[in-house]
Short mmCIF file of C-alpha atoms and ligand atoms in Angstrom, two decimals:
data_model
loop_
_atom_site.label_atom_id
_atom_site.label_comp_id
_atom_site.label_asym_id
_atom_site.label_seq_id
_atom_site.Cartn_x
_atom_site.Cartn_y
_atom_site.Cartn_z
CA MET A 1 0.00 0.00 0.00
CA GLU A 2 1.31 3.48 -0.83
CA GLU A 3 1.90 5.75 2.09
CA VAL A 4 -0.52 8.63 1.96
CA ILE A 5 -0.27 12.20 3.12
CA LYS A 6 -3.05 13.00 5.54
CA VAL A 7 -5.85 15.18 4.21
CA PRO A 8 -5.71 18.31 6.37
CA LYS A 9 -8.56 18.64 8.84
CA ARG A 10 -10.66 21.73 8.33
CA GLU A 11 -11.93 23.85 11.13
CA GLY A 12 -15.65 23.81 11.63
CA GLY A 13 -16.40 20.48 9.92
CA ILE A 14 -18.03 19.91 6.58
CA MET A 15 -21.49 21.23 7.39
CA SER A 16 -20.16 24.71 8.15
CA LEU A 17 -18.64 25.10 4.69
CA ASN A 18 -20.53 25.99 1.55
CA PRO A 19 -19.51 24.18 -1.66
CA TRP A 20 -17.23 27.02 -2.73
CA GLN A 21 -15.35 27.07 0.59
CA GLU A 22 -15.03 23.29 0.39
CA ALA A 23 -13.60 23.37 -3.12
CA VAL A 24 -11.13 26.08 -2.15
CA THR A 25 -10.04 24.23 0.99
CA ASN A 26 -9.12 21.14 -1.05
CA LEU A 27 -7.36 23.21 -3.68
CA GLU A 28 -5.32 25.22 -1.18
CA ALA A 29 -4.19 22.06 0.63
CA VAL A 30 -2.81 20.57 -2.58
CA ALA A 31 -1.29 23.89 -3.71
CA LYS A 32 0.62 23.99 -0.43
CA GLN A 33 1.85 20.44 -0.87
CA ILE A 34 3.21 21.13 -4.34
CA GLY A 35 4.66 24.50 -3.28
CA LEU A 36 2.58 26.61 -5.67
CA ASP A 37 3.31 30.32 -5.47
CA LYS A 38 0.65 32.05 -3.33
CA ASN A 39 -0.12 34.78 -5.84
CA LEU A 40 -0.37 32.27 -8.64
CA LEU A 41 -2.81 30.22 -6.58
CA GLU A 42 -4.90 33.31 -5.94
CA THR A 43 -5.03 33.98 -9.69
CA ILE A 44 -6.16 30.42 -10.38
CA GLU A 45 -8.56 30.08 -7.46
CA LYS A 46 -11.02 32.93 -7.97
CA PRO A 47 -13.46 32.72 -10.90
CA ASP A 48 -12.59 35.17 -13.67
CA ARG A 49 -16.19 36.29 -13.76
CA VAL A 50 -19.52 35.34 -12.19
CA LEU A 51 -22.57 36.66 -14.00
CA GLU A 52 -25.77 36.85 -11.98
CA PHE A 53 -29.05 37.69 -13.70
CA LYS A 54 -32.83 37.53 -13.59
CA LEU A 55 -34.86 35.56 -16.12
CA MET A 56 -38.51 36.37 -16.68
CA ILE A 57 -40.97 34.19 -18.57
CA LYS A 58 -44.69 34.40 -19.26
CA ARG A 59 -46.40 31.27 -17.92
CA ASP A 60 -49.04 29.28 -19.78
CA ASP A 61 -51.76 30.81 -17.56
CA GLY A 62 -50.68 34.35 -18.53
CA SER A 63 -48.84 35.14 -15.27
CA TYR A 64 -45.12 36.05 -15.08
CA SER A 65 -42.36 34.21 -13.19
CA ILE A 66 -38.86 35.42 -12.37
CA PHE A 67 -35.91 33.08 -11.80
CA ASP A 68 -32.31 33.72 -10.66
CA GLY A 69 -29.63 32.57 -13.09
CA PHE A 70 -25.83 32.32 -12.92
CA ARG A 71 -22.83 31.65 -15.13
CA SER A 72 -19.45 31.25 -13.49
CA GLN A 73 -16.45 31.50 -15.80
CA HIS A 74 -13.72 30.16 -13.60
CA ASN A 75 -10.49 30.05 -15.57
CA ASN A 76 -9.65 30.03 -19.28
CA ALA A 77 -5.87 29.80 -19.19
CA CYS A 78 -5.96 26.43 -21.02
CA GLY A 79 -8.88 27.14 -23.38
CA PRO A 80 -12.50 28.37 -23.52
CA TYR A 81 -14.59 28.03 -20.37
CA LYS A 82 -16.51 24.72 -20.40
CA GLY A 83 -19.29 23.40 -18.21
CA GLY A 84 -22.92 22.46 -17.91
CA ILE A 85 -26.06 24.38 -17.00
CA ARG A 86 -28.04 23.06 -14.03
CA PHE A 87 -31.77 23.67 -13.47
CA HIS A 88 -32.51 22.91 -9.81
CA PRO A 89 -34.32 24.55 -6.86
CA ARG A 90 -31.21 24.23 -4.66
CA VAL A 91 -28.77 25.91 -7.07
CA THR A 92 -26.70 28.63 -5.36
CA LYS A 93 -24.08 31.02 -6.64
CA GLU A 94 -21.46 29.30 -4.45
CA GLU A 95 -22.35 25.87 -5.82
CA VAL A 96 -22.06 27.12 -9.40
CA MET A 97 -18.67 28.68 -8.58
CA ALA A 98 -17.42 25.45 -6.96
CA LEU A 99 -18.58 23.35 -9.90
CA SER A 100 -16.81 25.74 -12.30
CA LEU A 101 -13.56 25.35 -10.36
CA TRP A 102 -13.88 21.55 -10.51
CA MET A 103 -14.42 21.82 -14.28
CA THR A 104 -11.16 23.76 -14.63
CA LEU A 105 -9.38 20.96 -12.75
CA LYS A 106 -11.19 18.15 -14.59
CA CYS A 107 -10.33 19.49 -18.04
CA ALA A 108 -6.69 19.88 -17.01
CA VAL A 109 -6.56 16.36 -15.52
CA VAL A 110 -7.51 14.80 -18.88
CA GLY A 111 -5.67 17.47 -20.88
CA VAL A 112 -8.62 18.68 -22.97
CA PRO A 113 -7.95 22.27 -24.07
CA TYR A 114 -10.64 23.96 -22.00
CA GLY A 115 -10.96 25.97 -18.86
CA GLY A 116 -13.82 25.64 -16.41
CA GLY A 117 -17.28 27.13 -16.30
CA LYS A 118 -20.71 26.29 -14.93
CA GLY A 119 -24.21 27.69 -15.09
CA GLY A 120 -27.37 27.35 -13.11
CA VAL A 121 -30.92 28.52 -12.63
CA ILE A 122 -32.83 28.32 -9.35
CA VAL A 123 -35.92 26.51 -10.61
CA ASP A 124 -37.77 23.23 -10.24
CA PRO A 125 -38.14 22.34 -13.93
CA HIS A 126 -40.68 19.63 -13.09
CA LYS A 127 -43.10 22.43 -12.22
CA LEU A 128 -42.82 23.97 -15.71
CA SER A 129 -44.67 22.89 -18.83
CA LEU A 130 -42.57 22.00 -21.87
CA THR A 131 -43.35 25.39 -23.41
CA GLU A 132 -42.30 27.18 -20.21
CA LEU A 133 -39.10 25.12 -20.05
CA GLU A 134 -38.27 26.13 -23.61
CA LYS A 135 -38.92 29.81 -22.79
CA LEU A 136 -36.64 29.59 -19.74
CA SER A 137 -33.86 27.89 -21.75
CA ARG A 138 -34.04 30.56 -24.45
CA ALA A 139 -34.11 33.35 -21.83
CA TYR A 140 -30.94 31.88 -20.28
CA VAL A 141 -29.18 32.06 -23.64
CA ARG A 142 -30.22 35.69 -24.17
CA ALA A 143 -28.75 36.55 -20.75
CA VAL A 144 -25.35 34.92 -21.39
CA ALA A 145 -25.10 35.41 -25.18
CA PRO A 146 -22.44 38.18 -25.02
CA ILE A 147 -20.05 35.98 -23.01
CA ILE A 148 -20.47 32.54 -24.67
CA GLY A 149 -19.28 31.19 -28.02
CA PRO A 150 -17.04 28.40 -29.41
CA ASP A 151 -13.88 30.25 -28.41
CA LYS A 152 -15.27 31.90 -25.28
CA ASP A 153 -17.46 29.60 -23.23
CA VAL A 154 -19.11 26.33 -24.24
CA PRO A 155 -22.08 25.22 -22.09
CA ALA A 156 -23.54 21.69 -21.94
CA PRO A 157 -26.27 19.78 -20.10
CA ASP A 158 -26.05 19.13 -16.37
CA VAL A 159 -28.62 18.19 -13.70
CA ASN A 160 -32.16 18.45 -15.19
CA THR A 161 -30.99 19.76 -18.56
CA ASN A 162 -30.64 17.55 -21.64
CA ALA A 163 -30.06 17.31 -25.39
CA GLN A 164 -33.48 18.87 -26.17
CA ILE A 165 -32.64 21.91 -24.03
CA MET A 166 -29.27 22.21 -25.82
CA ALA A 167 -31.15 22.16 -29.16
CA TRP A 168 -33.34 25.11 -28.05
CA MET A 169 -30.25 26.92 -26.77
CA VAL A 170 -28.31 26.45 -30.03
CA ASP A 171 -31.33 27.67 -31.95
CA GLU A 172 -31.70 30.79 -29.80
CA TYR A 173 -27.98 31.58 -29.89
CA SER A 174 -27.80 31.06 -33.67
CA HIS A 175 -30.71 33.46 -34.18
CA LEU A 176 -28.97 36.10 -32.05
CA LYS A 177 -25.70 35.63 -33.94
CA GLY A 178 -27.27 35.46 -37.37
CA GLU A 179 -25.41 32.22 -38.14
CA LEU A 180 -25.55 28.57 -37.12
CA SER A 181 -23.19 28.08 -34.20
CA LEU A 182 -23.21 24.38 -33.33
CA ALA A 183 -19.88 24.45 -31.46
CA THR A 184 -21.21 26.85 -28.81
CA PHE A 185 -23.00 24.02 -26.98
CA THR A 186 -22.22 20.34 -26.50
CA GLY A 187 -24.48 17.45 -25.49
CA LYS A 188 -26.73 18.18 -28.47
CA PRO A 189 -28.97 15.65 -30.24
CA ILE A 190 -27.07 13.65 -32.90
CA GLU A 191 -29.25 15.20 -35.64
CA MET A 192 -28.08 18.66 -34.54
CA GLY A 193 -24.34 18.01 -34.44
CA GLY A 194 -24.12 15.87 -31.31
CA SER A 195 -21.38 13.26 -31.08
CA GLN A 196 -21.79 9.51 -31.29
CA GLY A 197 -21.09 8.05 -27.87
CA ARG A 198 -21.80 11.23 -25.85
CA THR A 199 -24.69 9.60 -23.93
CA GLU A 200 -22.52 6.65 -22.86
CA ALA A 201 -19.32 8.69 -22.50
CA THR A 202 -19.14 9.17 -18.73
CA GLY A 203 -19.82 5.49 -17.99
CA ARG A 204 -17.49 4.38 -20.82
CA GLY A 205 -14.68 6.60 -19.52
CA GLY A 206 -15.26 5.25 -16.01
CA VAL A 207 -14.80 1.68 -17.21
CA ASP A 208 -11.62 2.76 -19.02
CA VAL A 209 -10.43 3.95 -15.60
CA LEU A 210 -11.52 0.64 -14.06
CA ASN A 211 -9.46 -1.20 -16.70
CA SER A 212 -6.41 0.95 -15.94
CA LEU A 213 -6.90 0.34 -12.21
CA ALA A 214 -7.20 -3.43 -12.78
CA LYS A 215 -4.02 -3.42 -14.85
CA TYR A 216 -2.10 -1.36 -12.31
CA TYR A 217 -3.17 -3.35 -9.25
CA ASN A 218 -3.18 -6.76 -10.99
CA LEU A 219 -6.90 -7.44 -10.71
CA SER A 220 -8.45 -9.96 -13.07
CA PRO A 221 -11.85 -8.70 -14.32
CA GLN A 222 -13.50 -12.12 -13.88
CA GLU A 223 -12.52 -12.17 -10.20
CA THR A 224 -13.25 -8.49 -9.52
CA THR A 225 -16.59 -7.75 -7.89
CA VAL A 226 -18.23 -4.34 -8.40
CA ALA A 227 -21.12 -2.60 -6.60
CA ILE A 228 -22.68 0.53 -8.11
CA GLN A 229 -24.73 3.16 -6.27
CA GLY A 230 -27.12 4.89 -8.67
CA PHE A 231 -28.51 3.50 -11.92
CA GLY A 232 -29.15 6.62 -13.99
CA ASN A 233 -27.18 7.65 -17.06
CA VAL A 234 -23.75 7.21 -15.48
CA GLY A 235 -24.38 4.15 -13.26
CA SER A 236 -26.27 2.13 -15.87
CA TRP A 237 -23.70 2.66 -18.64
CA PHE A 238 -20.87 1.93 -16.22
CA ALA A 239 -22.61 -1.32 -15.22
CA ASP A 240 -23.27 -2.25 -18.83
CA PHE A 241 -19.68 -1.73 -20.05
CA ALA A 242 -18.16 -3.30 -16.92
CA ALA A 243 -20.31 -6.44 -17.32
CA GLN A 244 -19.49 -6.61 -21.05
CA GLU A 245 -15.80 -6.57 -20.18
CA GLY A 246 -16.15 -9.47 -17.76
CA TYR A 247 -16.25 -7.73 -14.37
CA LYS A 248 -18.65 -9.27 -11.88
CA VAL A 249 -21.22 -6.54 -11.17
CA VAL A 250 -22.84 -8.03 -8.06
CA ALA A 251 -24.98 -5.09 -6.89
CA VAL A 252 -26.63 -1.94 -8.21
CA SER A 253 -28.93 0.48 -6.43
CA ASP A 254 -31.28 3.35 -7.10
CA SER A 255 -33.31 5.62 -4.83
CA ARG A 256 -35.68 2.72 -4.05
CA GLY A 257 -33.17 0.05 -3.02
CA THR A 258 -30.33 -2.31 -3.91
CA ILE A 259 -30.40 -5.53 -5.92
CA TYR A 260 -27.66 -8.08 -5.21
CA ASN A 261 -26.41 -11.40 -6.60
CA SER A 262 -23.06 -12.72 -5.38
CA GLN A 263 -22.58 -14.54 -8.71
CA GLY A 264 -23.06 -11.34 -10.74
CA LEU A 265 -26.26 -9.64 -11.91
CA ASP A 266 -27.64 -9.94 -15.43
CA ILE A 267 -27.14 -6.25 -16.28
CA GLU A 268 -29.11 -6.43 -19.52
CA GLU A 269 -32.09 -7.65 -17.50
CA VAL A 270 -31.59 -4.93 -14.85
CA ILE A 271 -31.56 -2.22 -17.56
CA LYS A 272 -34.78 -3.63 -19.07
CA VAL A 273 -36.49 -3.88 -15.68
CA LYS A 274 -35.43 -0.35 -14.68
CA LYS A 275 -36.89 0.97 -17.95
CA GLU A 276 -40.14 -0.95 -17.66
CA LYS A 277 -40.81 -0.86 -13.91
CA GLY A 278 -38.93 2.25 -12.82
CA SER A 279 -36.54 0.59 -10.36
CA VAL A 280 -33.67 -1.90 -10.33
CA THR A 281 -35.23 -3.55 -7.28
CA ALA A 282 -37.71 -5.44 -9.50
CA ALA A 283 -34.82 -7.32 -11.19
CA THR A 284 -33.76 -10.88 -10.34
CA GLY A 285 -31.61 -11.01 -7.20
CA GLU A 286 -31.67 -10.43 -3.47
CA LYS A 287 -33.30 -7.15 -2.50
CA LEU A 288 -31.33 -5.09 0.04
CA GLU A 289 -32.02 -1.71 1.57
CA ARG A 290 -30.97 1.34 -0.43
CA ASP A 291 -27.70 2.13 1.34
CA GLY A 292 -26.81 -1.57 1.70
CA VAL A 293 -24.85 -1.18 -1.54
CA LEU A 294 -22.19 0.87 0.28
CA SER A 295 -21.14 -1.80 2.78
CA LEU A 296 -21.07 -4.90 0.59
CA ASN A 297 -17.98 -7.08 0.57
CA VAL A 298 -16.80 -6.17 -2.95
CA ASP A 299 -13.54 -5.13 -4.57
CA VAL A 300 -14.76 -1.94 -6.23
CA LEU A 301 -17.47 0.45 -5.04
CA VAL A 302 -18.77 2.96 -7.58
CA PRO A 303 -20.81 5.88 -6.21
CA ALA A 304 -22.69 7.15 -9.27
CA ALA A 305 -25.64 8.97 -7.71
CA LEU A 306 -25.19 11.94 -5.46
CA GLU A 307 -22.84 14.50 -3.97
CA GLY A 308 -21.86 13.60 -0.37
CA ALA A 309 -23.19 10.02 -0.70
CA ILE A 310 -20.38 8.55 1.42
CA ASN A 311 -20.13 10.25 4.82
CA GLU A 312 -18.12 9.39 7.93
CA ALA A 313 -20.52 6.68 9.12
CA ASP A 314 -20.67 5.04 5.68
CA ALA A 315 -16.87 5.16 5.39
CA GLU A 316 -16.47 3.01 8.51
CA ALA A 317 -18.76 0.39 6.94
CA VAL A 318 -17.19 0.33 3.45
CA LYS A 319 -15.50 -3.00 2.74
CA ALA A 320 -14.42 -2.28 -0.83
CA LYS A 321 -10.70 -1.87 -1.54
CA TYR A 322 -11.22 0.65 -4.31
CA ILE A 323 -13.71 3.46 -4.87
CA ILE A 324 -14.23 4.95 -8.32
CA GLU A 325 -16.04 8.27 -7.91
CA MET A 326 -18.39 8.53 -10.87
CA ALA A 327 -20.67 11.10 -9.20
CA ASN A 328 -19.32 14.59 -8.55
CA GLY A 329 -18.08 14.95 -4.96
CA PRO A 330 -19.59 11.69 -3.58
CA THR A 331 -17.04 11.30 -0.76
CA THR A 332 -16.96 13.89 2.02
CA VAL A 333 -13.54 15.08 3.19
CA GLU A 334 -14.02 13.40 6.57
CA ALA A 335 -15.12 10.13 4.95
CA GLU A 336 -12.09 10.14 2.68
CA GLU A 337 -9.80 10.55 5.66
CA ILE A 338 -11.29 7.42 7.25
CA LEU A 339 -11.13 5.47 3.99
CA LEU A 340 -7.49 6.40 3.40
CA LYS A 341 -6.53 5.35 6.92
CA ARG A 342 -8.13 1.98 6.20
CA GLY A 343 -6.11 1.63 2.99
CA VAL A 344 -9.02 2.17 0.56
CA LYS A 345 -7.92 3.73 -2.70
CA VAL A 346 -10.23 6.52 -3.86
CA ILE A 347 -10.04 7.34 -7.56
CA PRO A 348 -11.29 10.94 -7.68
CA ASP A 349 -14.22 12.33 -9.66
CA VAL A 350 -12.05 14.83 -11.56
CA LEU A 351 -10.49 11.84 -13.33
CA ALA A 352 -13.12 9.07 -13.06
CA ASN A 353 -16.07 10.95 -14.56
CA ALA A 354 -14.08 13.08 -17.03
CA GLY A 355 -15.22 10.88 -19.94
CA GLY A 356 -18.27 13.14 -20.31
CA VAL A 357 -16.36 16.36 -20.86
CA THR A 358 -13.81 14.55 -23.02
CA VAL A 359 -16.49 13.44 -25.49
CA SER A 360 -18.02 16.94 -25.27
CA TYR A 361 -14.61 18.14 -26.48
CA PHE A 362 -14.81 15.61 -29.34
CA GLU A 363 -18.25 16.99 -30.22
CA TRP A 364 -16.84 20.53 -30.36
CA VAL A 365 -13.93 19.37 -32.56
CA GLN A 366 -16.31 17.53 -34.93
CA ASN A 367 -18.60 20.59 -35.16
CA ARG A 368 -15.67 22.81 -36.05
CA GLN A 369 -14.33 20.35 -38.62
CA GLY A 370 -17.75 19.54 -40.03
CA TYR A 371 -16.54 15.93 -40.12
CA TYR A 372 -18.12 13.31 -37.89
CA TRP A 373 -16.62 10.21 -36.29
CA SER A 374 -18.04 6.74 -35.64
CA LYS A 375 -18.78 5.55 -32.11
CA ASP A 376 -15.78 3.19 -32.29
CA GLU A 377 -13.49 6.10 -33.15
CA VAL A 378 -14.92 8.16 -30.29
CA PHE A 379 -14.44 5.35 -27.77
CA ALA A 380 -10.91 4.56 -28.99
CA LYS A 381 -9.85 8.20 -28.63
CA LEU A 382 -11.56 8.40 -25.22
CA GLU A 383 -9.78 5.30 -23.94
CA LYS A 384 -6.39 6.73 -24.88
CA ILE A 385 -7.06 9.98 -23.01
CA MET A 386 -8.46 8.28 -19.88
CA ALA A 387 -5.56 5.80 -19.73
CA GLN A 388 -2.98 8.56 -20.08
CA ALA A 389 -4.60 10.67 -17.35
CA PHE A 390 -4.70 7.61 -15.08
CA ASP A 391 -1.00 6.89 -15.70
CA GLU A 392 -0.10 10.54 -15.02
CA MET A 393 -1.98 10.35 -11.71
CA MET A 394 -0.31 7.07 -10.72
CA ALA A 395 3.14 8.46 -11.50
CA LYS A 396 2.53 11.16 -8.90
CA VAL A 397 0.94 8.76 -6.39
CA LYS A 398 4.03 6.58 -6.61
CA GLY A 399 6.71 9.20 -6.92
CA GLU A 400 5.45 11.84 -4.52
CA ARG A 401 3.41 9.74 -2.08
CA LEU A 402 0.22 11.68 -2.66
CA THR A 403 -3.30 10.29 -2.45
CA HIS A 404 -4.98 9.68 -5.79
CA ARG A 405 -7.03 12.86 -5.39
CA GLN A 406 -4.02 14.94 -4.41
CA ALA A 407 -2.06 13.53 -7.36
CA ALA A 408 -4.83 14.36 -9.87
CA TYR A 409 -5.24 17.86 -8.41
CA ALA A 410 -1.47 18.39 -8.42
CA ASN A 411 -1.21 17.41 -12.10
CA ALA A 412 -4.08 19.74 -12.98
CA LEU A 413 -2.72 22.66 -10.97
CA THR A 414 0.73 22.26 -12.51
CA LYS A 415 -0.72 22.44 -16.05
CA ILE A 416 -2.98 25.42 -15.27
CA ALA A 417 -0.22 27.30 -13.44
CA ALA A 418 2.14 26.81 -16.40
CA ALA A 419 -0.47 28.23 -18.81
CA VAL A 420 -1.13 31.21 -16.52
CA GLN A 421 2.61 31.89 -16.16
CA GLN A 422 3.27 31.60 -19.89
CA ARG A 423 0.57 34.19 -20.56
CA LEU A 424 2.10 36.59 -18.06
CA SER A 425 5.76 36.31 -19.06
P1 LIG B 1 -29.25 10.53 -13.18
O1 LIG B 1 -30.25 11.46 -12.61
O2 LIG B 1 -29.43 9.98 -14.55
O3 LIG B 1 -29.11 9.25 -12.20
C1 LIG B 1 -29.02 9.32 -10.82
C2 LIG B 1 -29.35 7.95 -10.24
O4 LIG B 1 -29.09 7.97 -8.85
C3 LIG B 1 -30.79 7.51 -10.40
O5 LIG B 1 -30.80 6.14 -10.73
C4 LIG B 1 -31.37 7.67 -9.00
O6 LIG B 1 -32.42 6.75 -8.72
C5 LIG B 1 -30.17 7.33 -8.17
N1 LIG B 1 -30.24 7.78 -6.79
C6 LIG B 1 -30.68 8.96 -6.29
N2 LIG B 1 -30.57 8.95 -4.97
C7 LIG B 1 -30.04 7.75 -4.63
C8 LIG B 1 -29.66 7.15 -3.40
N3 LIG B 1 -29.81 7.79 -2.25
N4 LIG B 1 -29.14 5.90 -3.44
C9 LIG B 1 -28.98 5.24 -4.60
N5 LIG B 1 -29.30 5.77 -5.78
C10 LIG B 1 -29.82 7.00 -5.78
O7 LIG B 1 -27.85 11.27 -13.02
P2 LIG B 1 -26.48 10.96 -13.81
O8 LIG B 1 -26.41 11.79 -15.04
O9 LIG B 1 -26.29 9.49 -13.92
O10 LIG B 1 -25.42 11.58 -12.79
C11 LIG B 1 -25.02 10.89 -11.62
C12 LIG B 1 -23.83 11.62 -11.00
O11 LIG B 1 -22.76 11.66 -11.95
C13 LIG B 1 -24.09 13.07 -10.60
O12 LIG B 1 -23.32 13.35 -9.45
C14 LIG B 1 -23.55 13.86 -11.78
O13 LIG B 1 -23.17 15.17 -11.40
C15 LIG B 1 -22.35 13.02 -12.13
N6 LIG B 1 -21.86 13.21 -13.49
C16 LIG B 1 -22.68 12.98 -14.56
C17 LIG B 1 -22.18 13.13 -15.85
C18 LIG B 1 -23.02 12.82 -17.06
O14 LIG B 1 -22.48 12.84 -18.17
N7 LIG B 1 -24.30 12.49 -16.90
C19 LIG B 1 -20.86 13.56 -16.06
C20 LIG B 1 -20.04 13.78 -14.95
C21 LIG B 1 -20.56 13.60 -13.67
#
C-alpha cells in the first residue's frame, strides 16, 4: 500500500462550509503540498467572472415568473470556459462557482484544451410545462449570449438539462448571432451536431479507468466484484460496459433500493427492468435496503448517484478496496480521511467521470471540422485519453506519495499554473 499524506482537517467540519469554501479548501491544501506560489494560486482560485441575472418568462396561464440565473467562468488559461447548465431549486451562486472550479481541474486532468465554467438557474423544472421550459432555456441564452461562443465559453447539459434543451439553446444563440453556431453548446442531439457516444461517454470513460486500475493493481476482471450506487445515465452505462468486459457486477442500487447477486447480476435484465418498472429492485436477485450497496464485501465500489453520498458513518462500513467516484463529490472530506486510513484507494471524480467532458470536447472538434466520427473512433480516442490521465496520476501517487485525489489535483494545478505563467511572461 502506498503511504498517503493526511488530508488536512478543516476547522468547523463539513457542514459549516458551503460548496465554494469546500472546493477552495481542497485546492489550497494541494497547492501547499506542491509548493505553488501564493499569488499564482490566488489567480487560479477565484473565478474570472460570475454573471448573476434575472430571467422572466410568461407562464401558460398568462402570469409572469422570475428566476435567478448564474454563469461562473472560472479560468480560461488552457482554453474556452466549459461546463454544464443546471436547473434545480437548490442551485446557489457558491455551488455554481465550486462546480466551475472543478471543471477547470477536470479538463486539465484529462488534458482537454478547455478551462472551467458552470451555469445554473434556481428553478424546479418539473413544475414547468414543456413550453415554459423552452422559454426559460431561451431566456438563459439571451442573458449569457455576449459571453459565450465556441472560443469563449461552451455550455452543456447538467442536472435536469438535456439534449433537447441544448437544441433550443443552439437555436436561440444562432438566431442572435445570425449564423448557425453548433460548437457553442455540447451534449446536443445527434441530428443537430451531437457526437456519437456522448450519452454513454461518462460510464465508458469510467470503465476505461476501471481497466487501468485493474491493470495497475493486478486485478483480473473475472474475479473483480463491483457494486454501483445509482442506476441513472452514469451508473447504468458503467454497469453495462463493466459487465461486457467481464467484471462481476454483483450489486446496483437506485433511490428505491439495492439488488444483489453474489454470482453477478444480469445487467441487460436490470436495464430492461429499470426501464419498464422504474426501479432496479424489481430485477432478479436479493433485495437489500438502499444504502446496503455501500457496505457490501466487494472489490470496487462505484458511487454514481449523489454528492456527499459517502459520509463518515458510511466510510467506517465500506468493505471495498477501491472506490471509483463517478458522481461529482460523492465522498466527504471526513469520509475520505477514514477510507485512506483503512487503505481504501479513492479514484477521484475529476479523473473518473471526465469521460463526459472529453467526449463533449470531441463533439466541439467535430462541429468545427464539419466531419463526424463513428462511435468506435470516439471510444478509442476516449480510452487513450483516460488511460494517459490515469498513468499521469499514478506516477505522482508513486513518486510523490500523494493520495490519488491529491495527485490528480497536483497534475491539474501544474498544467494550469504553467499556462497562466506563460501568458504573463
Ligand atoms: P441521473 O439522474 O441519470 O441518475 C441518478 C441515479 O441515482 C438515479 O438512478 C437515482 O435513482 C439514483 N439515486 C438517487 N438517490 C439515490 C440514493 N440515495 N441511493 C442510490 N441511488 C440513488 O444522473 P447521472 O447523469 O447518472 O449523474 C449521476 C452523477 O454523476 C451526478 O453526481 C452527476 O453530477 C455526475 N456526473 C454525470 C455526468 C453525465 O455525463 N451524466 C458527467 C459527470 C458527472
